[in-house]
């Protein structure tokens, strides 16, 4: 049982500079251990958390010693517990989290426990930002119109979240229309140092969106976890994690004129992917840090999932403090933050000699070598220097179908499709841009690239350039602050003139909320098999994510998005070919409209002011009229509506008893799907539109839902019936059992019938058969989507055998009771001659005490073949979850059995 904290002896009082006290804190220097001085700053945050939460039960003195001895212990993959200071949710993941909490209350009630124990024990910040569809673009009224559509579609789920904010303690819900979760976190929610009942400690956060890492740019340790893990953290359970290695990334020099933070982050992403940083922290340092604004740091931190790191961490320094003041944090707050971090050796002062810290490995980048670039056409780490873009595009047309190929025959590459756009003659070619979106927290939080885009628009308008009317252009700021500084600068009108009107405040094109493109354009693409392009300032461009009809999707800085919209194609060499013809038929080149770094800095300096942040966030918690008018039921137990197609009680706790079911193997299972490499969570559980011929569409139509009201999968994550049917429903998914056919189907092996994945899974279940999945490398990469684990579990999948897993997805599979297995190095389904037509047996011991994390297990098939895999339960705690049938069941039993 828990006991008194053995580290209370190092509790100190932090004095205010002018007299008085800030509060108490656990002092790392008071340990008098020289090893701490050489620890990376990111590891010191884990250390402080372990010391403060040490109760010799959930967190032990031995765990603290493991972290202090990080230099020796981290290479050994030791396990430590971590209790984050708070949890961050967005609505797509927030709805299922609140559904699960409501469901857990019901289960607790039925099992005779106190249902009010199911309450967040740490602050939970939930920002509703994922529901904005770009229904209306290129209009002065887009924001209001899109928000009205948003509330019409999502009235029920918004009401449910409003109920949750009242029913559960310690939960702040930021209403729709406020901004993107990570930008709101950076500008407003991030505390840097918390003061809870007089106890000071570093802010740290886990979030159910993989880009939670953006807050690392502010010196707050944060990363994405599965919704399932986040729920456990909310309920006071320590997160079990492997003590990570830390890559020291030294930055030198400064960016050249005209090079943007987006160019830098795409370069950093490529460098780190090549180095290999999966499961590691990356910590940035060096003299180049002083040349990077906080917004630039946040851009780099944001894309940690794309380079594979758990965190891309920037320790707090003077630049951080300046940003806190800029964003309206009070002088008292900033003084407390600086005093605490200096006292606890967590502040970097570049004016003082630096103690050399130890890192697991080292990288170095001279910022002067970074050049303008984009990434694509299908993956964020496939960087293309701007000067090579035309050549690379033609190679993609030639190459066989793959991450860098479309296999367009030579004779078809130059074809021109004539069509009529609202009675205006129009043309489409391969590579023509049909979506150009300034979107995503990665960039909309950065005033230099946002105002840079506006300056490009100004120069373009003054030159007489225009954007073709059939290109769907949009601007979705991450917070109201962006609108304020664009208006103050006087530049918003030029963006409007080019069609980049503000469409809403939230995640749009980057997560597939692009809305429809014009029917005439859509028909021209589909009927003539055109490889159309989207250019967006986002962080993800996986196939099928941005829009079903844009097969080529390029990530670019906001100013480059404007430039490509003006050019109308990605098939252009900006150095030698004009973007278009301006006034008097004059050729206008890229260099004519590109602003200098000094021009951008001047407009940032004069337009981005602290009062803008204060005004925006003072109003944010007041909500908006549509939110405030939502009527919601009272009561702490939710009244489930069986007719609802948005909120439905899931079956996770059906027939649950107080006794854990114990571990399970897999017996004579069929292969439901056989995949290659890089199957993303978008493939497994798409967030975008619901296809009219899909099992989910069938379910909704049967319940009287009109097709125009289908909404997206992401918006229906509170309904397990829809989400089970949407599992593996991505229209671009490639299943080897289909022998080259693309789409969300599979083969029911016993009958040889080709069925939707859902229908095949249900048939296997009705026949009493278990199923497994075969996969290649990087299975589950992309967004941290709990439904990518919940869905397969509801389909009856018992195990996934892959070459490797993305970190968060593997832990989500564990949390839902699915066995993750990895082929041995150098082996995969292909080398072992597995076709997916075999039946698979995986024998595990009946007692969890006989299973070890990472042990070898033998998989046998019905044709007599046997091969060895690594069991990817990585910690003892994960084995405990497996023993209980999943993490939520473990938490309920633990809370019922606990005395407090």
XYZ file of C-alpha atoms in Angstrom, residues 128-545:
418
model
C -13.544 20.964 -29.592
C -11.647 21.566 -32.825
C -12.005 18.578 -35.172
C -15.535 19.125 -36.443
C -15.045 22.004 -38.893
C -15.806 20.877 -42.447
C -14.878 23.251 -45.262
C -18.396 23.152 -46.707
C -18.169 26.764 -47.818
C -14.935 28.376 -49.011
C -14.014 31.525 -50.931
C -16.758 33.494 -49.158
C -16.873 36.393 -46.679
C -19.510 34.447 -44.717
C -17.636 31.125 -44.615
C -16.920 31.117 -40.862
C -20.540 31.624 -39.765
C -21.981 29.306 -42.434
C -19.525 26.479 -41.701
C -20.140 26.826 -37.950
C -23.906 26.594 -38.470
C -23.377 23.393 -40.490
C -20.996 22.163 -37.771
C -23.618 22.602 -35.047
C -26.371 21.047 -37.174
C -24.262 17.922 -37.742
C -22.751 17.695 -34.275
C -25.496 19.008 -32.006
C -25.826 15.692 -30.191
C -22.131 15.089 -29.585
C -21.518 18.721 -28.574
C -24.367 18.354 -26.083
C -22.803 15.151 -24.779
C -19.457 16.907 -24.203
C -21.232 19.773 -22.473
C -22.919 17.173 -20.218
C -19.485 15.688 -19.495
C -18.031 19.060 -18.508
C -20.761 19.313 -15.843
C -20.881 15.654 -14.785
C -17.131 15.161 -14.288
C -14.938 17.271 -12.026
C -11.607 18.698 -13.190
C -12.625 18.899 -16.859
C -12.441 22.117 -18.907
C -14.236 22.031 -22.266
C -13.203 24.739 -24.762
C -16.190 25.275 -27.106
C -16.160 24.871 -30.897
C -14.990 27.826 -32.953
C -12.147 28.649 -30.552
C -9.173 27.189 -32.384
C -6.986 24.122 -32.866
C -6.252 22.185 -29.690
C -2.450 22.419 -29.938
C -2.405 26.113 -30.697
C -4.822 26.802 -27.838
C -2.557 24.653 -25.636
C 0.508 26.654 -26.691
C -1.030 30.109 -26.411
C -3.298 29.609 -23.400
C -3.580 26.242 -21.659
C 0.141 25.481 -21.242
C 1.153 26.330 -17.665
C 4.931 25.577 -17.898
C 4.949 25.446 -14.072
C 1.829 24.511 -12.095
C 0.884 25.601 -8.587
C -1.564 23.138 -7.044
C -2.441 23.804 -3.398
C 0.884 25.552 -2.882
C 2.955 22.816 -4.560
C 5.042 23.925 -7.556
C 5.974 21.445 -10.291
C 6.686 21.384 -14.049
C 3.775 21.201 -16.445
C 3.627 17.955 -18.407
C 0.840 16.632 -20.560
C -0.273 13.583 -22.484
C -2.829 14.080 -25.219
C -4.990 11.893 -27.408
C -3.676 13.559 -30.532
C -0.175 12.693 -31.680
C 0.677 16.376 -32.280
C 0.391 17.076 -28.560
C 4.185 17.301 -28.938
C 3.758 20.885 -30.160
C 3.832 21.987 -26.506
C 7.431 20.673 -26.263
C 8.409 23.903 -28.047
C 7.309 25.754 -24.895
C 9.480 23.577 -22.642
C 6.460 21.550 -21.472
C 7.003 17.787 -21.763
C 4.107 16.473 -23.798
C 3.374 13.662 -26.205
C 0.538 11.710 -27.734
C -0.884 8.569 -26.194
C -3.807 6.348 -27.051
C -7.213 7.453 -25.797
C -7.187 4.365 -23.652
C -3.928 5.303 -21.905
C -5.131 8.892 -21.497
C -8.267 7.695 -19.708
C -6.142 5.695 -17.278
C -3.911 8.752 -16.669
C -7.037 10.858 -15.986
C -8.037 8.317 -13.353
C -4.719 8.610 -11.520
C -3.001 5.538 -12.941
C 0.703 5.996 -13.651
C 1.672 5.558 -17.274
C 4.152 2.791 -17.714
C 6.910 3.726 -20.142
C 10.334 2.560 -21.146
C 12.941 5.095 -19.966
C 13.819 6.663 -23.329
C 17.135 7.405 -24.910
C 17.636 11.090 -25.732
C 19.098 12.285 -29.037
C 20.939 15.590 -28.605
C 20.281 17.750 -31.675
C 22.672 20.698 -31.891
C 21.543 23.672 -33.962
C 24.058 26.126 -35.404
C 23.820 29.336 -37.455
C 20.609 30.945 -38.679
C 18.136 30.442 -41.519
C 18.955 32.153 -44.827
C 16.782 34.957 -46.160
C 13.429 33.710 -47.464
C 13.682 30.264 -45.833
C 10.748 29.421 -43.548
C 10.209 27.418 -40.367
C 8.262 24.912 -42.490
C 11.319 24.345 -44.684
C 13.295 23.764 -41.492
C 10.832 21.286 -39.984
C 10.600 19.242 -43.207
C 14.423 19.108 -43.241
C 14.605 18.136 -39.550
C 11.944 15.457 -40.161
C 13.992 13.886 -42.928
C 17.255 14.018 -40.883
C 15.636 12.417 -37.831
C 13.788 9.727 -39.817
C 17.132 8.752 -41.315
C 18.829 8.712 -37.893
C 16.059 6.609 -36.318
C 14.408 8.142 -33.254
C 11.334 5.966 -32.665
C 10.630 5.702 -28.934
C 13.248 8.343 -28.104
C 13.200 11.936 -26.919
C 14.978 14.496 -29.127
C 16.378 17.480 -27.212
C 17.463 20.598 -29.099
C 20.349 22.795 -27.955
C 23.209 24.923 -29.268
C 23.811 28.526 -30.285
C 21.304 28.265 -33.147
C 18.537 28.083 -30.515
C 18.766 31.828 -29.943
C 17.929 32.400 -33.631
C 14.720 30.342 -33.425
C 11.515 32.028 -32.305
C 9.217 30.104 -29.966
C 6.758 29.648 -32.846
C 9.548 28.118 -34.986
C 10.398 25.736 -32.132
C 6.736 24.772 -31.781
C 6.577 24.015 -35.524
C 9.523 21.600 -35.153
C 8.104 20.045 -31.970
C 4.693 19.624 -33.602
C 6.035 17.216 -36.225
C 7.646 14.800 -33.738
C 5.238 12.036 -34.846
C 6.362 12.514 -38.452
C 10.018 12.030 -37.526
C 9.058 9.244 -35.139
C 10.210 10.670 -31.788
C 8.170 10.619 -28.598
C 9.148 14.277 -28.064
C 11.095 17.033 -29.817
C 11.941 19.029 -26.699
C 13.119 22.636 -26.350
C 14.101 23.475 -22.729
C 12.836 26.764 -21.295
C 15.120 29.772 -21.880
C 14.744 33.558 -22.336
C 12.964 33.058 -25.694
C 10.288 31.020 -23.873
C 9.795 33.732 -21.264
C 9.423 36.393 -23.984
C 6.758 34.281 -25.692
C 4.858 33.812 -22.409
C 4.732 37.594 -22.023
C 3.729 38.065 -25.683
C 0.814 35.639 -25.268
C -0.571 37.549 -22.313
C 0.654 35.490 -19.354
C 0.995 37.802 -16.335
C 4.333 39.130 -15.039
C 3.705 37.296 -11.751
C 3.205 33.989 -13.616
C 6.335 34.451 -15.730
C 8.364 35.386 -12.627
C 7.176 32.236 -10.830
C 8.048 30.071 -13.852
C 11.560 31.517 -14.164
C 12.270 31.382 -10.413
C 11.129 27.771 -10.077
C 12.990 26.480 -13.141
C 16.214 28.270 -12.191
C 16.006 26.942 -8.619
C 15.451 23.394 -9.897
C 18.127 23.477 -12.637
C 15.601 23.253 -15.458
C 16.275 26.649 -17.077
C 18.807 27.212 -19.864
C 20.641 30.535 -19.696
C 22.777 30.887 -22.808
C 24.611 33.859 -21.274
C 26.209 31.444 -18.779
C 28.751 28.640 -19.416
C 26.885 25.433 -20.311
C 27.405 22.206 -18.367
C 27.863 19.474 -20.948
C 24.940 17.096 -20.844
C 25.080 13.437 -21.802
C 22.983 12.250 -24.744
C 22.390 8.772 -26.164
C 23.494 10.003 -29.603
C 24.254 13.319 -31.265
C 23.118 15.149 -34.402
C 24.041 18.574 -35.734
C 22.377 20.884 -38.258
C 23.591 24.212 -39.571
C 20.456 26.269 -40.178
C 22.196 28.095 -43.015
C 22.070 24.887 -45.085
C 18.265 24.626 -44.999
C 16.606 25.326 -48.365
C 12.996 25.846 -49.465
C 11.197 22.514 -49.864
C 7.946 20.582 -49.806
C 7.157 16.981 -48.807
C 5.157 14.439 -50.725
C 3.311 13.219 -52.605
C 2.239 10.608 -50.036
C 4.441 10.812 -46.921
C 5.600 13.687 -44.677
C 9.245 12.585 -44.635
C 9.623 12.411 -48.445
C 11.169 15.892 -48.707
C 11.627 17.481 -52.131
C 13.817 20.622 -52.518
C 11.783 23.262 -54.324
C 14.339 23.541 -57.129
C 13.919 19.781 -57.843
C 10.113 19.719 -57.644
C 9.338 19.587 -61.385
C 11.866 16.818 -61.997
C 10.584 14.863 -58.975
C 6.971 15.230 -60.123
C 7.762 13.742 -63.541
C 9.627 10.883 -61.848
C 6.513 10.229 -59.718
C 4.350 10.031 -62.833
C 6.787 7.486 -64.313
C 7.473 5.395 -61.214
C 5.481 2.279 -60.432
C 2.666 2.748 -57.917
C 4.151 3.381 -54.474
C 5.016 6.174 -52.070
C 6.790 8.033 -54.894
C 4.905 6.732 -57.895
C 1.632 6.832 -59.859
C 2.553 4.703 -62.912
C 0.933 7.032 -65.443
C 1.750 5.788 -68.978
C 4.055 8.132 -70.942
C 1.467 8.728 -73.631
C -1.077 9.911 -71.010
C 1.191 12.197 -68.984
C 0.508 15.340 -71.021
C -3.212 14.859 -71.555
C -5.486 17.860 -71.122
C -9.070 17.409 -69.904
C -11.506 20.089 -71.034
C -14.521 20.723 -68.776
C -16.980 23.468 -67.935
C -16.797 25.169 -64.553
C -20.020 27.105 -63.964
C -20.248 27.797 -67.702
C -16.588 28.890 -67.866
C -14.256 26.760 -70.060
C -11.641 25.044 -67.882
C -8.801 22.522 -68.168
C -7.178 19.917 -65.906
C -3.829 18.188 -66.263
C -1.891 15.756 -64.096
C -0.446 17.707 -61.172
C -3.005 20.499 -61.292
C -3.858 21.867 -57.854
C -7.528 21.479 -56.857
C -7.104 22.097 -53.102
C -4.833 24.764 -51.593
C -5.240 25.046 -47.839
C -3.529 27.136 -45.190
C -4.373 24.843 -42.321
C -3.058 22.871 -39.353
C -1.557 23.721 -35.970
C 1.918 23.010 -37.406
C 1.898 26.345 -39.183
C -1.099 28.451 -38.165
C 0.496 29.070 -34.742
C 3.502 30.693 -36.415
C 3.021 34.407 -37.200
C 6.072 34.548 -39.486
C 4.710 32.008 -41.989
C 1.112 33.228 -41.709
C 2.068 36.850 -42.316
C 4.578 35.620 -44.925
C 1.662 34.028 -46.806
C -0.268 37.286 -46.558
C 2.702 39.227 -47.974
C 2.893 36.795 -50.921
C -0.830 37.421 -51.484
C -0.285 41.207 -51.382
C 2.561 41.116 -53.911
C 0.567 38.736 -56.147
C -2.518 40.955 -56.093
C -0.433 44.047 -56.837
C 1.137 42.185 -59.786
C -2.272 41.247 -61.149
C -2.075 37.480 -60.479
C -5.229 35.462 -59.722
C -6.124 31.969 -58.482
C -8.217 29.826 -60.809
C -11.824 29.730 -59.505
C -12.052 25.911 -59.425
C -9.196 25.588 -56.900
C -10.676 25.127 -53.426
C -8.703 27.642 -51.380
C -9.143 28.019 -47.616
C -7.586 29.565 -44.520
C -8.299 27.923 -41.147
C -6.465 29.753 -38.339
C -5.554 27.832 -35.196
C -6.905 30.607 -32.987
C -8.675 33.944 -33.126
C -5.331 35.653 -32.522
C -4.344 34.951 -36.144
C -7.367 36.834 -37.428
C -6.558 39.779 -35.180
C -2.980 40.158 -36.420
C -3.908 39.567 -40.092
C -6.489 42.338 -39.804
C -4.129 44.684 -37.940
C -1.458 44.168 -40.605
C -3.970 45.135 -43.290
C -3.089 41.978 -45.239
C -6.190 39.798 -44.794
C -7.891 41.584 -47.714
C -5.217 40.295 -50.124
C -5.712 36.710 -48.948
C -9.456 37.199 -49.457
C -8.851 38.557 -52.941
C -7.105 35.274 -53.859
C -9.877 33.155 -52.290
C -8.118 32.394 -48.989
C -11.062 33.504 -46.864
C -11.192 32.309 -43.257
C -13.390 29.180 -43.186
C -13.333 28.383 -39.467
C -11.161 27.857 -36.414
C -10.091 24.256 -36.077
C -8.610 21.240 -37.868
C -9.758 21.198 -41.487
C -8.000 19.919 -44.619
C -5.098 18.359 -42.695
C -7.399 15.728 -41.138
C -9.573 15.229 -44.194
C -12.223 17.846 -43.407
C -11.714 19.383 -46.861
C -15.404 19.246 -47.727
C -16.515 18.452 -51.265
C -14.763 19.813 -54.315
C -16.958 21.126 -57.124
C -18.832 18.371 -58.975
C -17.490 19.473 -62.362
C -13.909 19.222 -61.077
C -14.602 15.889 -59.366
C -16.079 14.438 -62.565
C -13.124 15.633 -64.657
C -10.727 13.900 -62.220
C -12.586 10.594 -61.930
C -13.740 10.186 -65.534
C -10.272 10.877 -66.956
C -8.146 9.349 -64.164
C -6.297 12.610 -63.460
C -3.660 12.633 -60.697
C -4.861 15.858 -59.059
C -2.877 17.628 -56.335
C -3.547 19.230 -52.982
C -1.033 21.600 -51.399
C -1.526 22.213 -47.690
C 0.415 23.644 -44.769
C -0.294 20.508 -42.738
C 1.713 17.697 -41.194
C 0.106 14.612 -42.736
C -0.358 13.738 -46.394
C -0.996 10.004 -46.303
C -2.917 8.635 -49.256
C -6.683 9.075 -48.981
C -6.409 11.413 -45.979
